XYZ file of C-alpha atoms in Angstrom:
554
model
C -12.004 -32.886 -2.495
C -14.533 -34.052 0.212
C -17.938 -33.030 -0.586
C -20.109 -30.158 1.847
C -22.742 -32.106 3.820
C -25.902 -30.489 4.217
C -28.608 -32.643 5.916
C -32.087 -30.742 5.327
C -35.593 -31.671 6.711
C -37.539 -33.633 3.800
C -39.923 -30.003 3.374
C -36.903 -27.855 2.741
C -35.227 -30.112 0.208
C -38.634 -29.652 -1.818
C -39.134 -26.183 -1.827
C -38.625 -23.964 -4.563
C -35.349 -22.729 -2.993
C -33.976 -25.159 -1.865
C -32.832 -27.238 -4.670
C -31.226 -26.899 -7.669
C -33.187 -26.516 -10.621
C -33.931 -29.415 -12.585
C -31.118 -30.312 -15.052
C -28.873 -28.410 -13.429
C -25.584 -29.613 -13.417
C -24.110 -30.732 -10.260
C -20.525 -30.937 -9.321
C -19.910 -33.565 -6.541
C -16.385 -32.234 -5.126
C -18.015 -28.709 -4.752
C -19.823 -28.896 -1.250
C -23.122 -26.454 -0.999
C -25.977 -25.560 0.591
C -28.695 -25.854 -0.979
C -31.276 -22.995 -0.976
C -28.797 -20.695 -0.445
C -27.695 -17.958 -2.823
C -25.532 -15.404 -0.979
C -24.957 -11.883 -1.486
C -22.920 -10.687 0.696
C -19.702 -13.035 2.278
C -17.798 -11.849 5.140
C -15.575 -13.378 7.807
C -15.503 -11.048 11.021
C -14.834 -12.669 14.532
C -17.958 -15.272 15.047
C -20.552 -14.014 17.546
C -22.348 -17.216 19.487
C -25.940 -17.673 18.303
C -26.424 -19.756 21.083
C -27.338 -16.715 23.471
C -30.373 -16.038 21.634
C -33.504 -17.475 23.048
C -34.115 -20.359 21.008
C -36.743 -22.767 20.910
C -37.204 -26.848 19.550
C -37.892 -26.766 16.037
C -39.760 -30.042 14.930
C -37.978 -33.048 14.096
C -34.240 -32.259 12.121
C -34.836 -34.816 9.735
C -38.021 -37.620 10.195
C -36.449 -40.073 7.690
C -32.997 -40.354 9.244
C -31.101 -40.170 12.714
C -27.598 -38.758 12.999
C -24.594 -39.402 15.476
C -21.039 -38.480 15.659
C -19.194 -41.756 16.226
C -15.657 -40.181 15.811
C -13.301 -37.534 15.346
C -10.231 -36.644 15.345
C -7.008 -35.729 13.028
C -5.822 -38.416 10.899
C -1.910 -39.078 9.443
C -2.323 -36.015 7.111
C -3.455 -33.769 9.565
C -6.999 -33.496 8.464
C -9.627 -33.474 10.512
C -12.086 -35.897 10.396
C -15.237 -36.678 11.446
C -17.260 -40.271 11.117
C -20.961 -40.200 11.114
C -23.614 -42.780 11.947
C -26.516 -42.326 9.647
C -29.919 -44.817 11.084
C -32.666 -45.200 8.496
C -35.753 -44.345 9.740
C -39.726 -45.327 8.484
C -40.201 -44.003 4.793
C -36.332 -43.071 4.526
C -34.505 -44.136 1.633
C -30.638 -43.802 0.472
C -31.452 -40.891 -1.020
C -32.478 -39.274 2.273
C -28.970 -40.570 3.067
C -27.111 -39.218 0.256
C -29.118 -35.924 0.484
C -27.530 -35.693 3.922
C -24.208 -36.204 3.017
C -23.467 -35.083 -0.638
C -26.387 -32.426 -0.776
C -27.829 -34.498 -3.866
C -29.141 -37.911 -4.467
C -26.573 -39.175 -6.848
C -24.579 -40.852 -4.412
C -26.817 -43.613 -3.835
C -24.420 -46.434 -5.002
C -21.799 -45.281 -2.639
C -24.571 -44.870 0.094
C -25.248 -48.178 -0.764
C -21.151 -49.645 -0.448
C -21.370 -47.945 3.165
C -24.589 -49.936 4.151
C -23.239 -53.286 3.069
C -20.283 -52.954 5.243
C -22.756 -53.473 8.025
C -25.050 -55.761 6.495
C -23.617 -57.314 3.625
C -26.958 -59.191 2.857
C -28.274 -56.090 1.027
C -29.441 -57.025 -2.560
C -29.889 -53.473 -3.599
C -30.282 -49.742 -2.666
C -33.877 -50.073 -3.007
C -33.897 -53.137 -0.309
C -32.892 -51.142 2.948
C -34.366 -52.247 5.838
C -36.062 -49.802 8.389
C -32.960 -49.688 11.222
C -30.232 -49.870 8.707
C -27.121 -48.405 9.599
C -24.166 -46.825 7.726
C -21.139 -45.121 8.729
C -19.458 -42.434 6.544
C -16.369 -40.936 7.271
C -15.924 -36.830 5.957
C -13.628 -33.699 5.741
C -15.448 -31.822 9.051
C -13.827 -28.547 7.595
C -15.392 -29.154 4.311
C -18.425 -31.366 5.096
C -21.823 -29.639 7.236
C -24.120 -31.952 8.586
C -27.097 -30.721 11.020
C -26.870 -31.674 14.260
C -29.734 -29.755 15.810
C -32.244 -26.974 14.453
C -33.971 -25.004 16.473
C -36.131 -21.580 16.325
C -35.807 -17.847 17.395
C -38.558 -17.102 19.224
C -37.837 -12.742 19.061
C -36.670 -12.887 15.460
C -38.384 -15.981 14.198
C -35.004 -17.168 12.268
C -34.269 -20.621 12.122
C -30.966 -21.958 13.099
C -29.238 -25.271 12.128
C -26.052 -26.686 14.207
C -23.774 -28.739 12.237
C -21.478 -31.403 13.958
C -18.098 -29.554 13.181
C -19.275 -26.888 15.093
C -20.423 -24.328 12.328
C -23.946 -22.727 12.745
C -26.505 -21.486 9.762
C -29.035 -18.855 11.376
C -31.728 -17.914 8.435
C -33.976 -14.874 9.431
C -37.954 -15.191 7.587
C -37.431 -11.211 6.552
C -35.062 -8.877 5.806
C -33.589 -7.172 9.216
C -31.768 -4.286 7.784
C -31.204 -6.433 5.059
C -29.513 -9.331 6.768
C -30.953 -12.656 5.550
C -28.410 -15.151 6.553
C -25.385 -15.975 8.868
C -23.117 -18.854 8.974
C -20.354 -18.795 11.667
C -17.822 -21.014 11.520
C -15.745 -22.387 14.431
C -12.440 -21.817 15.770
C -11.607 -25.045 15.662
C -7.904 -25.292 15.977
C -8.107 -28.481 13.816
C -9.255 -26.633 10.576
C -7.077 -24.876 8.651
C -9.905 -23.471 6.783
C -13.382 -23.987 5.854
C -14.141 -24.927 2.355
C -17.316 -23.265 1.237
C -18.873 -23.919 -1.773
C -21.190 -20.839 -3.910
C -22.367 -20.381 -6.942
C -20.360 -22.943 -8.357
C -17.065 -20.871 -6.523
C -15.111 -22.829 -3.428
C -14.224 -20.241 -1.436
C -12.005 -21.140 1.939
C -12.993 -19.271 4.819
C -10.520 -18.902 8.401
C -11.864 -20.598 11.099
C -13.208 -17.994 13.822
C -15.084 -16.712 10.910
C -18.601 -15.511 9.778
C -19.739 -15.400 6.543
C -23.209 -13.371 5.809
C -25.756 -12.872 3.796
C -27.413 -9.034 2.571
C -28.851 -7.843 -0.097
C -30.348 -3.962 -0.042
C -33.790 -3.480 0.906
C -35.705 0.191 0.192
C -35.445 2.402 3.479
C -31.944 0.625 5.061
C -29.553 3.218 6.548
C -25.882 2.505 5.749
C -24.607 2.705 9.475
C -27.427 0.523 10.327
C -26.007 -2.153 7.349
C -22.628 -1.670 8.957
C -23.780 -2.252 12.995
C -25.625 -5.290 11.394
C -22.828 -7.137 9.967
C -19.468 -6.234 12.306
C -21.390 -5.501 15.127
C -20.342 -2.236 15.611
C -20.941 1.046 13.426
C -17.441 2.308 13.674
C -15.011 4.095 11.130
C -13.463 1.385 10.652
C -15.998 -1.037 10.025
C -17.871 1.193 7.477
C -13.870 1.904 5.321
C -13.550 -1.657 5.260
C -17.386 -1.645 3.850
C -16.751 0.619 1.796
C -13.644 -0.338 0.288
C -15.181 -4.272 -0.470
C -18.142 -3.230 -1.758
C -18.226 -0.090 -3.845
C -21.157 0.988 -1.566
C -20.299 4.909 -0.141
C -22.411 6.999 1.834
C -22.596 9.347 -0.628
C -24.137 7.325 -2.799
C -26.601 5.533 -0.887
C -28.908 4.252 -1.344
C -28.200 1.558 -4.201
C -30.683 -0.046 -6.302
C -33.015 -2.479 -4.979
C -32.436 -5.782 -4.263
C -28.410 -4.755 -5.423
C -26.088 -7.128 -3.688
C -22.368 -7.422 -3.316
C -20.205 -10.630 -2.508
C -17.208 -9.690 -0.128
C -15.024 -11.962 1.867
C -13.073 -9.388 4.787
C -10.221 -10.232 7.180
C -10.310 -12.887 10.021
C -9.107 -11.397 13.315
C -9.762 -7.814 12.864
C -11.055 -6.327 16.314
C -13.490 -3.822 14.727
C -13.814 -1.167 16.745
C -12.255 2.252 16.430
C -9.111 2.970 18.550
C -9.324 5.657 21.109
C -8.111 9.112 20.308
C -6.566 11.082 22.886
C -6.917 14.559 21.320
C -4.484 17.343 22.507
C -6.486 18.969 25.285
C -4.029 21.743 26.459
C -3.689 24.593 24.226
C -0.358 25.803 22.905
C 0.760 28.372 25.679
C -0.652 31.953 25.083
C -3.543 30.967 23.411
C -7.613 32.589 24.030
C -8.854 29.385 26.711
C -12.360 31.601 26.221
C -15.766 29.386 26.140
C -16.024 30.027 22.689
C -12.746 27.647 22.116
C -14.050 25.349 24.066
C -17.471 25.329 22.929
C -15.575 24.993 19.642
C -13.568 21.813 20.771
C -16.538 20.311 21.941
C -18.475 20.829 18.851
C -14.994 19.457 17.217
C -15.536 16.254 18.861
C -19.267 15.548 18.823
C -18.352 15.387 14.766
C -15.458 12.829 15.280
C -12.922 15.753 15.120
C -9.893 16.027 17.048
C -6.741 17.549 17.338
C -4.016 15.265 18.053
C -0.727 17.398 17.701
C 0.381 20.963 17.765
C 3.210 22.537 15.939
C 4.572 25.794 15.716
C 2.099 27.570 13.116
C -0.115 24.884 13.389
C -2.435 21.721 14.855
C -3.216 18.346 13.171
C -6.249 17.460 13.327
C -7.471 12.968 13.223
C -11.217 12.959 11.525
C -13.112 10.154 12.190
C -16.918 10.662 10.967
C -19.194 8.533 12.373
C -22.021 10.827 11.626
C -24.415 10.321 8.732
C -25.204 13.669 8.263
C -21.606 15.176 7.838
C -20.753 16.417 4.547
C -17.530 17.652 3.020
C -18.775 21.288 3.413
C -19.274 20.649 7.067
C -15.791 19.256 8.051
C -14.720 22.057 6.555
C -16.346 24.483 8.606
C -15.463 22.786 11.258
C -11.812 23.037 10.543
C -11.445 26.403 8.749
C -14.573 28.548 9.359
C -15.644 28.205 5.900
C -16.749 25.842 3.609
C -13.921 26.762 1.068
C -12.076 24.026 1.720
C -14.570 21.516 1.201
C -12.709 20.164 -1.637
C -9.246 19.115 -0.281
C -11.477 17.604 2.767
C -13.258 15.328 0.303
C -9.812 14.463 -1.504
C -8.356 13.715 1.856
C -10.886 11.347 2.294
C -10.047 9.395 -0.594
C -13.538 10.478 -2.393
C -12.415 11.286 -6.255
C -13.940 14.639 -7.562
C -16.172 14.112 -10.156
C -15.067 16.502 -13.153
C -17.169 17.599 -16.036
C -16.164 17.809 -19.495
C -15.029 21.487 -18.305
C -12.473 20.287 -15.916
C -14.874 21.554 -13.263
C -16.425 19.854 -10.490
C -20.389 20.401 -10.217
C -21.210 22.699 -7.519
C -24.124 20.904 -5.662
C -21.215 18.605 -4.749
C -21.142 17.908 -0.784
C -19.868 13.753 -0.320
C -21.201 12.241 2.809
C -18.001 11.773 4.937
C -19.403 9.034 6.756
C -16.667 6.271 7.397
C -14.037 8.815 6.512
C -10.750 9.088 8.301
C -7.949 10.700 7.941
C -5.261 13.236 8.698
C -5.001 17.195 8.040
C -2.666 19.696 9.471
C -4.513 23.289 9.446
C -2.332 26.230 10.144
C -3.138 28.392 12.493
C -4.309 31.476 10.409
C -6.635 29.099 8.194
C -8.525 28.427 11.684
C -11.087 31.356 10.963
C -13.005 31.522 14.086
C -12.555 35.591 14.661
C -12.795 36.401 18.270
C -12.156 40.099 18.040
C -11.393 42.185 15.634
C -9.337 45.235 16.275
C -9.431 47.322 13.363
C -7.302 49.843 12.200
C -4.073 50.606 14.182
C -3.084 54.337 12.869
C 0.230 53.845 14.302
C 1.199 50.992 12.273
C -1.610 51.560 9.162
C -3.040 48.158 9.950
C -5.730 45.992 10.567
C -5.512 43.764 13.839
C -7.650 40.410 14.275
C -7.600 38.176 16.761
C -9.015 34.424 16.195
C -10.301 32.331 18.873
C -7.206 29.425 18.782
C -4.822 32.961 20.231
C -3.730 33.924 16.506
C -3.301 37.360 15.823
C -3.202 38.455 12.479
C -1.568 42.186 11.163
C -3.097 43.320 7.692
C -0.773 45.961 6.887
C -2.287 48.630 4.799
C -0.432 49.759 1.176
C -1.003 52.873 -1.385
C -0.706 50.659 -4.042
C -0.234 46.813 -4.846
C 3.184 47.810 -6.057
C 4.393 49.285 -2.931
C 7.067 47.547 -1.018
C 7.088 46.680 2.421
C 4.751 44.475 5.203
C 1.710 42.674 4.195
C 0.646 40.664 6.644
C 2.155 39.301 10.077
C 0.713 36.165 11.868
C 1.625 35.981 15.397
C 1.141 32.291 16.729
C -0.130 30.924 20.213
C 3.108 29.041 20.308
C 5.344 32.460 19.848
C 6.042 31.353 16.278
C 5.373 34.013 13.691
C 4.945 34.539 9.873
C 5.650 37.581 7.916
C 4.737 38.442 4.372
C 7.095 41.142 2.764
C 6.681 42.844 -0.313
C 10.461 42.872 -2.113
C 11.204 46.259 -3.972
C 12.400 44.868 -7.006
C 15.653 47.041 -7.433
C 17.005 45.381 -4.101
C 15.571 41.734 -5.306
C 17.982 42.554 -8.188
C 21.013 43.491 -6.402
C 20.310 41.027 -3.567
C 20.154 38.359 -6.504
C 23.342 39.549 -7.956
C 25.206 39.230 -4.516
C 24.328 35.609 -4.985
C 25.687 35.545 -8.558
C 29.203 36.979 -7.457
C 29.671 35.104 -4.056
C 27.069 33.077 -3.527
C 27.128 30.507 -6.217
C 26.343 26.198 -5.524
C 27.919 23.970 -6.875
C 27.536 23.576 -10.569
C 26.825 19.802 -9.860
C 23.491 20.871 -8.596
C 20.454 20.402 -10.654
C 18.766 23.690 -11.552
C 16.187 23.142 -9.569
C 18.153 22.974 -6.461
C 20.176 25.653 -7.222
C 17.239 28.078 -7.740
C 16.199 26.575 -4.002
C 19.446 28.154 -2.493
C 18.980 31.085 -4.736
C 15.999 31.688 -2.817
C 17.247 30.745 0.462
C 19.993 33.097 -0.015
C 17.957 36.259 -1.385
C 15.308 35.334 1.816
C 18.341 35.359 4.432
C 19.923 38.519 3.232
C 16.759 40.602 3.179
C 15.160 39.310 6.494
C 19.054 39.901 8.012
C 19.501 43.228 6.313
C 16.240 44.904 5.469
C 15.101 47.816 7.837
C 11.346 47.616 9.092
C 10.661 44.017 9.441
C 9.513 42.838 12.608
C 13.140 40.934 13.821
C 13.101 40.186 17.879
C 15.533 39.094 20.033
C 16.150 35.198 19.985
C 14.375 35.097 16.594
C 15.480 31.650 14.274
C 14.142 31.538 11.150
C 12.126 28.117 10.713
C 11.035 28.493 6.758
C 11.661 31.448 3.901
C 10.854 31.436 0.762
C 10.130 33.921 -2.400
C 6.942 33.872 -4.493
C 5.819 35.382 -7.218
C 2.558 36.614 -7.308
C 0.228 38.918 -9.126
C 1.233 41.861 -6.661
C 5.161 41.247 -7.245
C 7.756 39.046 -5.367
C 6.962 37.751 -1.771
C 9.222 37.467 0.925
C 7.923 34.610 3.445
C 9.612 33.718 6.727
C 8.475 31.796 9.440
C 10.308 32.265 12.811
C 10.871 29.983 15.654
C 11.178 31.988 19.172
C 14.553 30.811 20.415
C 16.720 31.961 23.273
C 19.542 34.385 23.377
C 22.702 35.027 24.708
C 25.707 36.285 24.235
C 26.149 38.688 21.614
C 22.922 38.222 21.176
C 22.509 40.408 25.008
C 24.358 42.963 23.895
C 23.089 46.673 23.111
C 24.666 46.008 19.602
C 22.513 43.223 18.893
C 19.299 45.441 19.805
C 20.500 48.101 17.363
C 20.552 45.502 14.852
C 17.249 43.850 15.081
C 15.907 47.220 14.688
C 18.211 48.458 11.817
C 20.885 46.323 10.895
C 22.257 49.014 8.165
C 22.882 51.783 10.668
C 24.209 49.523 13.389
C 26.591 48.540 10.972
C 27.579 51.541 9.959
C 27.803 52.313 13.457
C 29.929 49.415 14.347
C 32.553 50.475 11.822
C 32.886 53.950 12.786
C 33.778 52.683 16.371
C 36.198 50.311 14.526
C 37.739 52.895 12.893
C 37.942 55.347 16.134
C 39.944 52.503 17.780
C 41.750 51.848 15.234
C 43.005 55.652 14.867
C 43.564 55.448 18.187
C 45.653 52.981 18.403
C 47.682 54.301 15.365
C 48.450 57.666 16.958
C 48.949 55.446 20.720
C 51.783 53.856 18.629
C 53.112 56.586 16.546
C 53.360 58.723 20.215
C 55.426 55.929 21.432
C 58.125 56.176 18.651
């Protein structure tokens, strides 16, 4: 493997950093830089350094001069690159080696190079002032500096190597950032070979790598904006996911440091939402909704789809502040739900011996984003509230999003009969129905004599059409429940609870015809039982009619 060339100004090779220690074992195929221990690694689309004002730093390197002879791609398809090292007064091989290898123990093969342009050398300690030597590297593996210069505003240093790569070293901490190293996007590289902490690590071209470690008093969105450039969702879940650091629990220890190497090409920046900004027909457009919405979307919430008995909501927190507790209100109403917000996004509950989580617990959401469909009647933003309706012996609420809810009043918990109905903004509607358990029974053993699946069902299924047949005959069949012209039925299902069995039905609005126009089909929306009866005593008028019609004719 081609060693990494770093060629260092005589002062930084002898301080404290910028060397290995003494003894340390060197290993010449590994290319590095010396002085520099790294953190933090990550590859995110190179920004030029170049636009920053820059100033001449003093001399790159006062015992040597540097050129780029040649380049190119050899047989292989490596790229190459030959350089033209001149010694200058007071420089040695050393310097020479230093350049190339990072170390001095290449001065023998420093040496070969110099006799092939003046083969009167007598030894590596003989070089002549002037003395030229070309040596011919990997560029994607080899860095060589080709210029260094200074930031005036930041006061960082910054070295340009001949393949194009740049080093920019900051004298402080900003926000924790201590180094950058871009590397080109040289078509001709494959990848960079990078050499840390006795790791190669190969790095995309187009790439930066970077170098944090925390400092007391740095803000985690200001850690993210520092190293992709932008503070978006995205940016801080990729964080997040590489390095174990969450909002919730910032800050980390002092000095604590990760080592992360992230994608290539990946445009960081959050993709536009386009939230859902007409409501579902027939629901309250009053300021509070919209001052609602608004506050919605200030907090990265926003509703991207709406279905029948309910909206989906995108979350995208870019907010510091935001907790779990306060998504939740700004979904539901109520911080109830706090819980399944955190689980949604992907923050594990911590559980106690108990198998309870610890109630001071409220995760930063910050970097969070996900998905979560809220029905319609979990959107608890009350806009009115009726009261008690003596005709019906319920309780009428209205919420902001156009839901109105029903709360049916009971004598007992036992009693049969309506619970609650849920009329939707989007003419869907959900009704809860108490089941009297002697009609559950005989509903249950209609299924039993005519009704049966297929024995090659699993149990489980066949309890499912159970249920869907015990739902379908009731909602069909029992007087009282709140059937309409065109009504489908979208969902039904039977649960047990502590008050007794529960019908549920959700119904779609749908349009009628036909039979469904008819008088008959009125009469049996609003009892199905006595229309039936009904129908069959007009059946049985015609067909006594007909009977004597016929026996008259005889």
């Amino acid at each position: 493997m081609v060693h990494l060339v770093l060629l260092l100004a005589a002062s930084v090779l002898t301080a404290s950093t910028g060397l290995l220690p003494a003894g340390a074992p060197v290993q010449p195929p590994q290319a590095r830089i010396a002085g520099t221990q790294l953190a933090l690694i990550s590859t995110i689309p190179a920004v030029a350094l170049r636009d920053q004002a820059a100033a001449p730093a003093p001399e790159t390197n006062p015992y040597l001069d540097v050129e780029l002879v040649d380049e190119g791609v050899d047989a292989e398809g490596r790229w190459f690159q030959t350089l033209r090292l001149t010694i200058k007064a007071g420089g040695t091989l050393a310097d020479a080696s230093e350049a190339i290898y990072g170390d001095q123990m290449h001065n023998d093969e420093m040496f070969e190079a110099a006799r092939r342009t003046n083969p009167e050398l007598r030894g590596p300690q003989f070089v002549p002032i002037g003395q030229q030597l070309e040596v011919t590297v990997s560029a994607a593996s080899t860095y060589v500096v080709q210029e260094m210069t200074m930031d005036e505003a930041t006061g960082a240093s910054i070295k340009s190597f001949f393949n194009g790569a740049q080093e920019t070293v900051y004298p402080k901490a900003r926000a924790g950032l201590l180094r950058i190293v871009d590397f080109p996007a040289d078509a001709r590289a494959s990848t960079f070979v990078f050499s840390l902490d006795e790791r190669v690590l190969e790095i995309a071209p187009g790439s930066r790598l970077f170098e944090y470690r925390y400092n007391p008093g740095d803000a985690f969105a200001d850690i993210v904006q520092s190293t992709y450039g932008v503070a978006s969702a995205k940016a801080m879940q990729d964080f997040i996911a590489r390095t174990g650091w969450t909002p919730d629990r910032w800050p980390p220890k002092a000095n604590e440091s990760r080592r992360v190497i992230l994608s290539t090409v990946t445009a960081w920046e959050d993709e536009p939402i386009t939230p859902v900004t007409v409501a579902p027909s027939g629901s309250i457009t009053s300021q509070k909704l919209i001052e609602l919405n608004e506050e919605r979307a200030a907090a990265g919430v926003y509703p991207i789809a709406f279905a029948g008995s309910g909206t989906t909501f995108r979350v995208r927190i870019t907010d510091s502040t935001l907790t779990a507790r306060d998504v939740s209100r700004l979904l539901y109403g109520s911080e109830d739900s706090y819980l399944s917000i955190a689980t949604k996004g992907g923050i594990s509950l911590p559980v106690d011996g108990a198998g309870k989580v610890p109630d001071d617990f409220n995760p930063v959401m910050l970097g969070r984003v996900f998905d979560v469909h809220v029905d319609y009647v979990d959107e608890m933003f009350v806009l009115n509230v009726y009261g008690r309706d003596p005709r019906i012996r319920a309780n009428i609420t209205r919420l902001v999003n156009g839901t109105v809810i029903v709360d049916y009043e009971r004598a007992t918990p036992e009693e049969s009969g309506l619970q609650r109905g849920v009329y939707y903004p989007t003419g869907y509607k959900k009704v809860a129905y108490r089941l009297n358990d002697t009609i559950y029974i005989l509903v249950d053993f209609l299924h039993f004599v005519f009704g049966r699946p297929a024995d090659s069902l699993n149990r489980y299924a066949q309890d499912l059409d159970r249920q869907d047949f015990v739902a379908s005959v009731i909602w069909n069949w029992m007087p009282g429940l709140p059937r309409e012209l065109g009504d489908v039925v979208d969902q039904s299902r039977i649960v047990d609870t502590e008050d007794g069995r529960i019908l549920e039905v959700v119904v779609a609005p749908g349009a009628y015809s036909g039979l469904q126009g008819t008088i008959f089909y009125t009469w049996w929306i609003a009892n199905p039982f006595l229309t039936l009866l009904t129908m069959v005593f007009i059946a049985s008028m015609i067909v006594i009619g007909l009977t004597q019609l016929l026996r008259r004719r005889r």
